[in-house]
Amino acid sequence: MGTERGDEAGSRQAHPGSDLGRRVARRREELGLTREDVATRARLNSGYLEYVESRAGVVSMEALTAVADALETTVSALLGAGTEQPQGKGPLARSPVLEELPPPECREKLSSGGIGRVVFSTSEGPEAVPVNFCLVGDAIVFRTAAGGVLAGAVGSDVAFEVDRVDEARSEGWSVLVRGVAEPVTEPEEQQRLRETAGPLAWAGGERDTWVRVPIGRTTGRRIRSGL
């Protein structure tokens, strides 16, 4: 690739907007890499990589391509292509291998929190609702609106599913938890969750009904390339 890049703009430029930095940082964290790791892989100045992550305006296509290669993804993915489409439309992994995840690894996957899906029964049939969640002790915790469809699942058996897909590598994993949705009604416990662990609902609005799902039977699977 030649000498270190990052101080020059190059002949081709991308105008990615503010989302590029978030996507680069998120992908780097998914791979467990530091900025210095990525800069070394991409043969970029680490200060330039900090610029890309924090306040990028115009980025040379040469540098962006190098960052994408270092992060084992594509330029299109870093620029947000396909964000309105369902995941999983990429090519199949070469010689895909399906593995069962042991319970400790399932718990590790859940511990990072994020977005999962609550699956439950209603009078009109099965329902699945995405929620922001976190893992507190031995329970999954999320918030919902009082009187909403999800609040109606409190006290019943539910399934909770979370997954991640790596489109660039055609790999991914999923974890499924089964348990009973329980209300968190103690004011002290609600306050503690707000201050220390409470997930922020992307949907916004008043979501003051706290629900926990103690981890019961847990299963997980992973698809990876066999090559």
PDB file of C-alpha atoms in Angstrom:
ATOM      1  CA  MET A   1       0.000   0.000   0.000  1.00  0.00           C
ATOM      2  CA  GLY A   2       2.999   2.307   0.126  1.00  0.00           C
ATOM      3  CA  THR A   3       3.773   4.765   2.895  1.00  0.00           C
ATOM      4  CA  GLU A   4       1.416   5.897   5.663  1.00  0.00           C
ATOM      5  CA  ARG A   5      -1.691   7.664   4.445  1.00  0.00           C
ATOM      6  CA  GLY A   6      -3.968  10.123   6.175  1.00  0.00           C
ATOM      7  CA  ASP A   7      -2.319  13.500   5.723  1.00  0.00           C
ATOM      8  CA  GLU A   8      -3.347  13.820   2.100  1.00  0.00           C
ATOM      9  CA  ALA A   9      -6.880  13.808   0.710  1.00  0.00           C
ATOM     10  CA  GLY A  10      -6.119  11.816  -2.436  1.00  0.00           C
ATOM     11  CA  SER A  11      -7.651  12.282  -5.846  1.00  0.00           C
ATOM     12  CA  ARG A  12     -10.995  10.721  -4.889  1.00  0.00           C
ATOM     13  CA  GLN A  13     -13.001  11.801  -1.888  1.00  0.00           C
ATOM     14  CA  ALA A  14     -16.026  10.580   0.055  1.00  0.00           C
ATOM     15  CA  HIS A  15     -18.465  12.940   1.767  1.00  0.00           C
ATOM     16  CA  PRO A  16     -19.885  10.459   4.280  1.00  0.00           C
ATOM     17  CA  GLY A  17     -21.387  12.760   6.868  1.00  0.00           C
ATOM     18  CA  SER A  18     -21.293  12.249  10.632  1.00  0.00           C
ATOM     19  CA  ASP A  19     -22.447   8.620  10.598  1.00  0.00           C
ATOM     20  CA  LEU A  20     -19.181   7.261   9.209  1.00  0.00           C
ATOM     21  CA  GLY A  21     -17.315   7.809  12.462  1.00  0.00           C
ATOM     22  CA  ARG A  22     -19.940   5.946  14.463  1.00  0.00           C
ATOM     23  CA  ARG A  23     -19.865   3.010  12.046  1.00  0.00           C
ATOM     24  CA  VAL A  24     -16.067   2.837  12.089  1.00  0.00           C
ATOM     25  CA  ALA A  25     -15.926   2.967  15.889  1.00  0.00           C
ATOM     26  CA  ARG A  26     -18.701   0.399  16.253  1.00  0.00           C
ATOM     27  CA  ARG A  27     -17.058  -2.028  13.845  1.00  0.00           C
ATOM     28  CA  ARG A  28     -13.697  -1.579  15.571  1.00  0.00           C
ATOM     29  CA  GLU A  29     -15.276  -2.353  18.946  1.00  0.00           C
ATOM     30  CA  GLU A  30     -17.012  -5.440  17.511  1.00  0.00           C
ATOM     31  CA  LEU A  31     -13.600  -6.772  16.487  1.00  0.00           C
ATOM     32  CA  GLY A  32     -12.039  -5.846  19.835  1.00  0.00           C
ATOM     33  CA  LEU A  33      -9.458  -3.556  18.224  1.00  0.00           C
ATOM     34  CA  THR A  34      -7.917  -0.308  19.435  1.00  0.00           C
ATOM     35  CA  ARG A  35      -7.483   2.704  17.192  1.00  0.00           C
ATOM     36  CA  GLU A  36      -3.777   1.948  17.081  1.00  0.00           C
ATOM     37  CA  ASP A  37      -4.515  -1.616  15.941  1.00  0.00           C
ATOM     38  CA  VAL A  38      -6.682  -0.401  13.066  1.00  0.00           C
ATOM     39  CA  ALA A  39      -4.229   2.356  12.137  1.00  0.00           C
ATOM     40  CA  THR A  40      -1.420  -0.201  11.956  1.00  0.00           C
ATOM     41  CA  ARG A  41      -3.504  -2.567   9.829  1.00  0.00           C
ATOM     42  CA  ALA A  42      -4.525   0.255   7.471  1.00  0.00           C
ATOM     43  CA  ARG A  43      -1.075   1.881   7.491  1.00  0.00           C
ATOM     44  CA  LEU A  44      -2.678   5.141   8.548  1.00  0.00           C
ATOM     45  CA  ASN A  45      -1.678   7.723  11.099  1.00  0.00           C
ATOM     46  CA  SER A  46      -3.587   6.995  14.341  1.00  0.00           C
ATOM     47  CA  GLY A  47      -4.444  10.681  14.641  1.00  0.00           C
ATOM     48  CA  TYR A  48      -6.159  10.538  11.262  1.00  0.00           C
ATOM     49  CA  LEU A  49      -8.190   7.525  12.377  1.00  0.00           C
ATOM     50  CA  GLU A  50      -9.287   9.529  15.430  1.00  0.00           C
ATOM     51  CA  TYR A  51     -10.387  12.277  13.046  1.00  0.00           C
ATOM     52  CA  VAL A  52     -12.397   9.768  11.001  1.00  0.00           C
ATOM     53  CA  GLU A  53     -14.158   8.453  14.115  1.00  0.00           C
ATOM     54  CA  SER A  54     -14.856  11.754  15.808  1.00  0.00           C
ATOM     55  CA  ARG A  55     -15.379  14.525  13.257  1.00  0.00           C
ATOM     56  CA  ALA A  56     -14.883  13.253   9.740  1.00  0.00           C
ATOM     57  CA  GLY A  57     -16.079  15.509   6.964  1.00  0.00           C
ATOM     58  CA  VAL A  58     -14.238  14.604   3.772  1.00  0.00           C
ATOM     59  CA  VAL A  59     -12.243  11.357   3.681  1.00  0.00           C
ATOM     60  CA  SER A  60     -10.093  10.140   0.798  1.00  0.00           C
ATOM     61  CA  MET A  61     -11.395   6.995  -0.855  1.00  0.00           C
ATOM     62  CA  GLU A  62      -7.926   5.489  -0.544  1.00  0.00           C
ATOM     63  CA  ALA A  63      -7.947   5.935   3.228  1.00  0.00           C
ATOM     64  CA  LEU A  64     -11.569   4.790   3.523  1.00  0.00           C
ATOM     65  CA  THR A  65     -10.790   1.632   1.554  1.00  0.00           C
ATOM     66  CA  ALA A  66      -7.816   0.918   3.793  1.00  0.00           C
ATOM     67  CA  VAL A  67      -9.955   1.363   6.916  1.00  0.00           C
ATOM     68  CA  ALA A  68     -12.627  -0.946   5.516  1.00  0.00           C
ATOM     69  CA  ASP A  69     -10.021  -3.615   4.775  1.00  0.00           C
ATOM     70  CA  ALA A  70      -8.556  -3.249   8.261  1.00  0.00           C
ATOM     71  CA  LEU A  71     -12.014  -3.650   9.777  1.00  0.00           C
ATOM     72  CA  GLU A  72     -12.798  -6.683   7.600  1.00  0.00           C
ATOM     73  CA  THR A  73     -15.787  -4.975   6.017  1.00  0.00           C
ATOM     74  CA  THR A  74     -16.618  -2.922   2.927  1.00  0.00           C
ATOM     75  CA  VAL A  75     -16.638   0.760   2.053  1.00  0.00           C
ATOM     76  CA  SER A  76     -20.347   0.482   1.283  1.00  0.00           C
ATOM     77  CA  ALA A  77     -21.054  -0.908   4.764  1.00  0.00           C
ATOM     78  CA  LEU A  78     -19.115   1.908   6.440  1.00  0.00           C
ATOM     79  CA  LEU A  79     -21.036   4.445   4.373  1.00  0.00           C
ATOM     80  CA  GLY A  80     -24.341   2.921   5.475  1.00  0.00           C
ATOM     81  CA  ALA A  81     -25.415   1.203   2.269  1.00  0.00           C
ATOM     82  CA  GLY A  82     -28.344  -1.130   2.809  1.00  0.00           C
ATOM     83  CA  THR A  83     -29.292   0.176   6.254  1.00  0.00           C
ATOM     84  CA  GLU A  84     -32.970   0.190   5.230  1.00  0.00           C
ATOM     85  CA  GLN A  85     -32.843  -3.430   4.093  1.00  0.00           C
ATOM     86  CA  PRO A  86     -33.080  -6.598   6.218  1.00  0.00           C
ATOM     87  CA  GLN A  87     -29.763  -8.196   7.031  1.00  0.00           C
ATOM     88  CA  GLY A  88     -28.650 -11.504   5.624  1.00  0.00           C
ATOM     89  CA  LYS A  89     -28.850 -10.803   1.894  1.00  0.00           C
ATOM     90  CA  GLY A  90     -25.106 -11.087   1.383  1.00  0.00           C
ATOM     91  CA  PRO A  91     -23.331 -14.094  -0.127  1.00  0.00           C
ATOM     92  CA  LEU A  92     -23.081 -17.333   1.844  1.00  0.00           C
ATOM     93  CA  ALA A  93     -19.965 -18.000   3.876  1.00  0.00           C
ATOM     94  CA  ARG A  94     -17.525 -20.429   2.316  1.00  0.00           C
ATOM     95  CA  SER A  95     -18.106 -23.891   3.785  1.00  0.00           C
ATOM     96  CA  PRO A  96     -20.438 -22.556   6.537  1.00  0.00           C
ATOM     97  CA  VAL A  97     -20.313 -24.266   9.926  1.00  0.00           C
ATOM     98  CA  LEU A  98     -23.255 -24.212  12.357  1.00  0.00           C
ATOM     99  CA  GLU A  99     -22.227 -24.452  16.030  1.00  0.00           C
ATOM    100  CA  GLU A 100     -24.090 -24.612  19.327  1.00  0.00           C
ATOM    101  CA  LEU A 101     -23.045 -21.906  21.805  1.00  0.00           C
ATOM    102  CA  PRO A 102     -22.390 -23.078  25.387  1.00  0.00           C
ATOM    103  CA  PRO A 103     -24.423 -21.314  28.137  1.00  0.00           C
ATOM    104  CA  PRO A 104     -21.459 -19.216  29.405  1.00  0.00           C
ATOM    105  CA  GLU A 105     -20.917 -17.797  25.912  1.00  0.00           C
ATOM    106  CA  CYS A 106     -24.646 -17.132  25.525  1.00  0.00           C
ATOM    107  CA  ARG A 107     -24.559 -15.125  28.730  1.00  0.00           C
ATOM    108  CA  GLU A 108     -21.496 -13.237  27.519  1.00  0.00           C
ATOM    109  CA  LYS A 109     -23.363 -12.278  24.351  1.00  0.00           C
ATOM    110  CA  LEU A 110     -26.312 -11.033  26.396  1.00  0.00           C
ATOM    111  CA  SER A 111     -24.113  -9.055  28.789  1.00  0.00           C
ATOM    112  CA  SER A 112     -23.373  -6.355  26.216  1.00  0.00           C
ATOM    113  CA  GLY A 113     -27.053  -5.384  26.026  1.00  0.00           C
ATOM    114  CA  GLY A 114     -28.450  -3.675  22.952  1.00  0.00           C
ATOM    115  CA  ILE A 115     -31.594  -4.545  21.020  1.00  0.00           C
ATOM    116  CA  GLY A 116     -33.420  -7.859  21.287  1.00  0.00           C
ATOM    117  CA  ARG A 117     -36.896  -9.193  20.559  1.00  0.00           C
ATOM    118  CA  VAL A 118     -39.551 -10.275  23.021  1.00  0.00           C
ATOM    119  CA  VAL A 119     -41.792 -13.019  21.612  1.00  0.00           C
ATOM    120  CA  PHE A 120     -45.114 -13.678  23.356  1.00  0.00           C
ATOM    121  CA  SER A 121     -48.709 -14.728  22.779  1.00  0.00           C
ATOM    122  CA  THR A 122     -51.686 -12.394  22.441  1.00  0.00           C
ATOM    123  CA  SER A 123     -55.377 -12.926  21.794  1.00  0.00           C
ATOM    124  CA  GLU A 124     -54.640 -12.331  18.117  1.00  0.00           C
ATOM    125  CA  GLY A 125     -51.718 -14.748  17.932  1.00  0.00           C
ATOM    126  CA  PRO A 126     -47.919 -14.628  18.366  1.00  0.00           C
ATOM    127  CA  GLU A 127     -46.259 -11.223  18.637  1.00  0.00           C
ATOM    128  CA  ALA A 128     -42.620 -10.113  18.500  1.00  0.00           C
ATOM    129  CA  VAL A 129     -41.515  -6.666  19.687  1.00  0.00           C
ATOM    130  CA  PRO A 130     -37.970  -5.245  19.551  1.00  0.00           C
ATOM    131  CA  VAL A 131     -36.735  -3.639  22.788  1.00  0.00           C
ATOM    132  CA  ASN A 132     -33.606  -2.023  24.167  1.00  0.00           C
ATOM    133  CA  PHE A 133     -32.372  -4.242  26.985  1.00  0.00           C
ATOM    134  CA  CYS A 134     -29.590  -4.794  29.466  1.00  0.00           C
ATOM    135  CA  LEU A 135     -28.509  -7.753  31.569  1.00  0.00           C
ATOM    136  CA  VAL A 136     -28.789  -7.149  35.315  1.00  0.00           C
ATOM    137  CA  GLY A 137     -27.670 -10.046  37.466  1.00  0.00           C
ATOM    138  CA  ASP A 138     -29.471 -13.113  36.179  1.00  0.00           C
ATOM    139  CA  ALA A 139     -32.245 -11.281  34.355  1.00  0.00           C
ATOM    140  CA  ILE A 140     -32.878  -9.396  31.145  1.00  0.00           C
ATOM    141  CA  VAL A 141     -34.371  -5.973  31.874  1.00  0.00           C
ATOM    142  CA  PHE A 142     -36.271  -3.630  29.555  1.00  0.00           C
ATOM    143  CA  ARG A 143     -38.836  -0.825  29.706  1.00  0.00           C
ATOM    144  CA  THR A 144     -42.161  -0.482  27.959  1.00  0.00           C
ATOM    145  CA  ALA A 145     -45.243   1.727  27.933  1.00  0.00           C
ATOM    146  CA  ALA A 146     -47.984   1.058  30.463  1.00  0.00           C
ATOM    147  CA  GLY A 147     -51.045  -0.338  28.745  1.00  0.00           C
ATOM    148  CA  GLY A 148     -49.141  -1.252  25.604  1.00  0.00           C
ATOM    149  CA  VAL A 149     -49.142  -4.638  23.929  1.00  0.00           C
ATOM    150  CA  LEU A 150     -45.828  -5.598  25.517  1.00  0.00           C
ATOM    151  CA  ALA A 151     -47.034  -4.677  29.013  1.00  0.00           C
ATOM    152  CA  GLY A 152     -49.780  -7.252  28.480  1.00  0.00           C
ATOM    153  CA  ALA A 153     -47.115  -9.969  28.357  1.00  0.00           C
ATOM    154  CA  VAL A 154     -46.090  -9.364  31.969  1.00  0.00           C
ATOM    155  CA  GLY A 155     -46.783 -12.448  34.045  1.00  0.00           C
ATOM    156  CA  SER A 156     -46.662 -14.835  31.091  1.00  0.00           C
ATOM    157  CA  ASP A 157     -44.069 -17.052  29.438  1.00  0.00           C
ATOM    158  CA  VAL A 158     -41.993 -15.253  26.849  1.00  0.00           C
ATOM    159  CA  ALA A 159     -39.010 -15.888  24.641  1.00  0.00           C
ATOM    160  CA  PHE A 160     -36.266 -13.315  24.249  1.00  0.00           C
ATOM    161  CA  GLU A 161     -34.000 -13.363  21.185  1.00  0.00           C
ATOM    162  CA  VAL A 162     -30.892 -11.359  20.318  1.00  0.00           C
ATOM    163  CA  ASP A 163     -28.607 -11.746  17.337  1.00  0.00           C
ATOM    164  CA  ARG A 164     -25.771 -10.164  15.408  1.00  0.00           C
ATOM    165  CA  VAL A 165     -24.936 -10.527  11.721  1.00  0.00           C
ATOM    166  CA  ASP A 166     -21.606  -9.710  10.090  1.00  0.00           C
ATOM    167  CA  GLU A 167     -22.594  -9.077   6.469  1.00  0.00           C
ATOM    168  CA  ALA A 168     -19.016  -8.604   5.311  1.00  0.00           C
ATOM    169  CA  ARG A 169     -17.948 -12.029   6.576  1.00  0.00           C
ATOM    170  CA  SER A 170     -21.310 -13.786   6.134  1.00  0.00           C
ATOM    171  CA  GLU A 171     -21.198 -14.886   9.760  1.00  0.00           C
ATOM    172  CA  GLY A 172     -23.449 -14.373  12.767  1.00  0.00           C
ATOM    173  CA  TRP A 173     -24.918 -15.702  15.982  1.00  0.00           C
ATOM    174  CA  SER A 174     -28.210 -15.792  17.867  1.00  0.00           C
ATOM    175  CA  VAL A 175     -29.210 -16.450  21.481  1.00  0.00           C
ATOM    176  CA  LEU A 176     -32.672 -17.451  22.691  1.00  0.00           C
ATOM    177  CA  VAL A 177     -33.836 -17.193  26.323  1.00  0.00           C
ATOM    178  CA  ARG A 178     -37.089 -18.561  27.700  1.00  0.00           C
ATOM    179  CA  GLY A 179     -38.591 -17.293  30.942  1.00  0.00           C
ATOM    180  CA  VAL A 180     -41.473 -15.519  32.650  1.00  0.00           C
ATOM    181  CA  ALA A 181     -41.801 -11.742  32.241  1.00  0.00           C
ATOM    182  CA  GLU A 182     -41.964 -10.211  35.729  1.00  0.00           C
ATOM    183  CA  PRO A 183     -42.822  -6.620  36.676  1.00  0.00           C
ATOM    184  CA  VAL A 184     -40.264  -4.537  38.559  1.00  0.00           C
ATOM    185  CA  THR A 185     -42.495  -2.662  40.970  1.00  0.00           C
ATOM    186  CA  GLU A 186     -40.224  -1.702  43.877  1.00  0.00           C
ATOM    187  CA  PRO A 187     -39.490   2.053  43.622  1.00  0.00           C
ATOM    188  CA  GLU A 188     -35.978   1.576  44.989  1.00  0.00           C
ATOM    189  CA  GLU A 189     -35.184  -1.054  42.378  1.00  0.00           C
ATOM    190  CA  GLN A 190     -36.617   1.075  39.579  1.00  0.00           C
ATOM    191  CA  GLN A 191     -34.507   4.029  40.685  1.00  0.00           C
ATOM    192  CA  ARG A 192     -31.394   1.867  40.844  1.00  0.00           C
ATOM    193  CA  LEU A 193     -32.020   0.649  37.299  1.00  0.00           C
ATOM    194  CA  ARG A 194     -32.522   4.202  36.050  1.00  0.00           C
ATOM    195  CA  GLU A 195     -29.258   5.319  37.601  1.00  0.00           C
ATOM    196  CA  THR A 196     -27.035   2.353  36.836  1.00  0.00           C
ATOM    197  CA  ALA A 197     -28.302   0.082  34.111  1.00  0.00           C
ATOM    198  CA  GLY A 198     -31.612   1.192  32.685  1.00  0.00           C
ATOM    199  CA  PRO A 199     -31.728   0.834  28.885  1.00  0.00           C
ATOM    200  CA  LEU A 200     -32.732   3.940  26.944  1.00  0.00           C
ATOM    201  CA  ALA A 201     -35.638   3.152  24.633  1.00  0.00           C
ATOM    202  CA  TRP A 202     -35.006   4.319  21.069  1.00  0.00           C
ATOM    203  CA  ALA A 203     -38.751   4.687  20.564  1.00  0.00           C
ATOM    204  CA  GLY A 204     -38.869   7.447  23.180  1.00  0.00           C
ATOM    205  CA  GLY A 205     -42.057   8.464  24.967  1.00  0.00           C
ATOM    206  CA  GLU A 206     -43.203   7.484  28.448  1.00  0.00           C
ATOM    207  CA  ARG A 207     -41.907   3.996  29.146  1.00  0.00           C
ATOM    208  CA  ASP A 208     -42.109   3.619  32.896  1.00  0.00           C
ATOM    209  CA  THR A 209     -43.148  -0.036  33.063  1.00  0.00           C
ATOM    210  CA  TRP A 210     -40.046  -2.005  34.001  1.00  0.00           C
ATOM    211  CA  VAL A 211     -39.916  -5.694  33.133  1.00  0.00           C
ATOM    212  CA  ARG A 212     -37.381  -8.401  33.950  1.00  0.00           C
ATOM    213  CA  VAL A 213     -37.064 -11.839  32.416  1.00  0.00           C
ATOM    214  CA  PRO A 214     -35.025 -14.141  34.676  1.00  0.00           C
ATOM    215  CA  ILE A 215     -32.754 -16.239  32.518  1.00  0.00           C
ATOM    216  CA  GLY A 216     -34.168 -19.734  32.253  1.00  0.00           C
ATOM    217  CA  ARG A 217     -33.403 -22.153  29.465  1.00  0.00           C
ATOM    218  CA  THR A 218     -30.869 -20.552  27.127  1.00  0.00           C
ATOM    219  CA  THR A 219     -29.719 -21.767  23.742  1.00  0.00           C
ATOM    220  CA  GLY A 220     -27.467 -20.211  21.126  1.00  0.00           C
ATOM    221  CA  ARG A 221     -26.106 -20.860  17.678  1.00  0.00           C
ATOM    222  CA  ARG A 222     -23.331 -19.437  15.554  1.00  0.00           C
ATOM    223  CA  ILE A 223     -22.682 -19.589  11.818  1.00  0.00           C
ATOM    224  CA  ARG A 224     -19.081 -19.146  10.745  1.00  0.00           C
ATOM    225  CA  SER A 225     -16.943 -19.842   7.733  1.00  0.00           C
ATOM    226  CA  GLY A 226     -15.217 -23.195   7.815  1.00  0.00           C
ATOM    227  CA  LEU A 227     -12.288 -21.805   5.825  1.00  0.00           C
TER     228      LEU A 227
END
